[in-house]
């Protein structure tokens, strides 16, 4: 038996930017529902929707003011129920985004907590006295700029926030907070959702002694100022694995739900696989899928990819299951990082590896970062630190109509200049498009279990090429260079698909790859 999320493919929707149904320029739930047929056609199994909850939107929903209410911009709870029903009717799973590390400053819990030192919810957040000189309790830096501590004049203490001052961190050393978050999880699982992607799950516990973080010796002026110190003590603190196990038990009380955890961006296989927990039960006892974000960080280099994937695949415990991510709402678009030609090679990589792939909306079209002028930045990370995530959050490009069919109003972020051409409608009609490539690779992955579950084993290829087997049946050979290359396969076979979508048929063991070409071969015998 294998779990649906093990065989499946996850598709991430950034709800503000997927489809606007009412002309206010912001994507919404009825918009997503209207496009579920497209996702079913594409062949993905699950849609993960970034936060849709009540929020002042200072971090565009990652600052939740009420975990159980839908933000009116996105619709009502009834719109969500309709989305869920339609998705399930189409055979699609729905994964929501849980943001437990912090709430919005507008959350009722924080309003109470900050109302007085004696409030019963005071200890739901992390409050500390100033140092004798009035400075913050330690040197920790927030991800979105400035110190991690903000002074509350009314009650004369500092509170902790890993992100914006308007995103105070909850105190998971208080069992009442753990229980409240479990109730939130149950609320949505009872409503029928198929799982959660949990935001910064490894950051929920901090060092109990709140020790100072050390300086990062690799940091240079010009780098993001929020990373001047290494986050040694401000996250992954003692008790984090025990806390995740408690969360997991809540999921295990339901059938077939998935717990995906966003952990730190890391290229250390040991770090990532440390979040499966123990093998006391199938799929471990912590996170089903600890997000493996290494492909977002590694240089686009065949040797570097092979070195990481070999070790990562081998490090996954026998009871665990791997996963791969090429992009998300926090990272530059893959097509902008490596170029349109190599983005096709990357798609073949993502969709033929052993591990659940997550596709970021629009990457199936090869959408690029859209340039946004600094005075138009919406993202607080851009406004405060200059590293805006807006370029990778622009509206989905549906067709050649105004605003690429995303909205009849004024879109909240500008559309790409080439939005009409790089669109679902245009690429859907082009048998060699990036969208056609995704459609084909997804269909192949679904049709043959050996492409999902088969063992992964890399084999030697010329410099600049990355080659691996899936099971004993398939070879994947990827040319990461702009020059022709000849790869030697274990034996002859049949070309199933090329990233150029223009060749099939028999091949000898010597396989000629064109520049920027990836090929999937079904081997003889
Ligand atoms: C995660 C989210 C990011 C958000 C941050 C704070 O990294 O992916 O978008 O800003 O957490 O919640
Ligand atoms: Ca709208």
XYZ file of C-alpha atoms in Angstrom, residues 295 298-299 301-313 349 456-462 465-468 480:
29
model
C 16.740 22.350 -5.479
C 21.834 24.295 -5.254
C 23.702 25.689 -8.230
C 25.061 22.085 -12.053
C 24.908 18.372 -12.878
C 27.619 17.410 -10.401
C 26.063 19.380 -7.542
C 22.610 17.948 -8.225
C 23.871 14.388 -8.412
C 25.931 14.749 -5.246
C 22.968 16.060 -3.270
C 20.269 13.753 -4.652
C 22.386 10.606 -4.220
C 22.960 11.372 -0.554
C 19.425 12.645 0.109
C 17.763 9.616 -1.489
C 14.028 16.311 -13.292
C 16.621 5.873 -7.879
C 20.223 5.229 -8.910
C 22.406 7.711 -10.721
C 24.961 6.589 -13.295
C 27.964 8.270 -14.852
C 27.460 10.719 -17.697
C 29.697 13.318 -19.378
C 24.932 15.798 -17.799
C 22.965 14.147 -15.016
C 21.699 10.609 -15.552
C 19.746 8.220 -13.363
C 22.409 20.851 -18.371
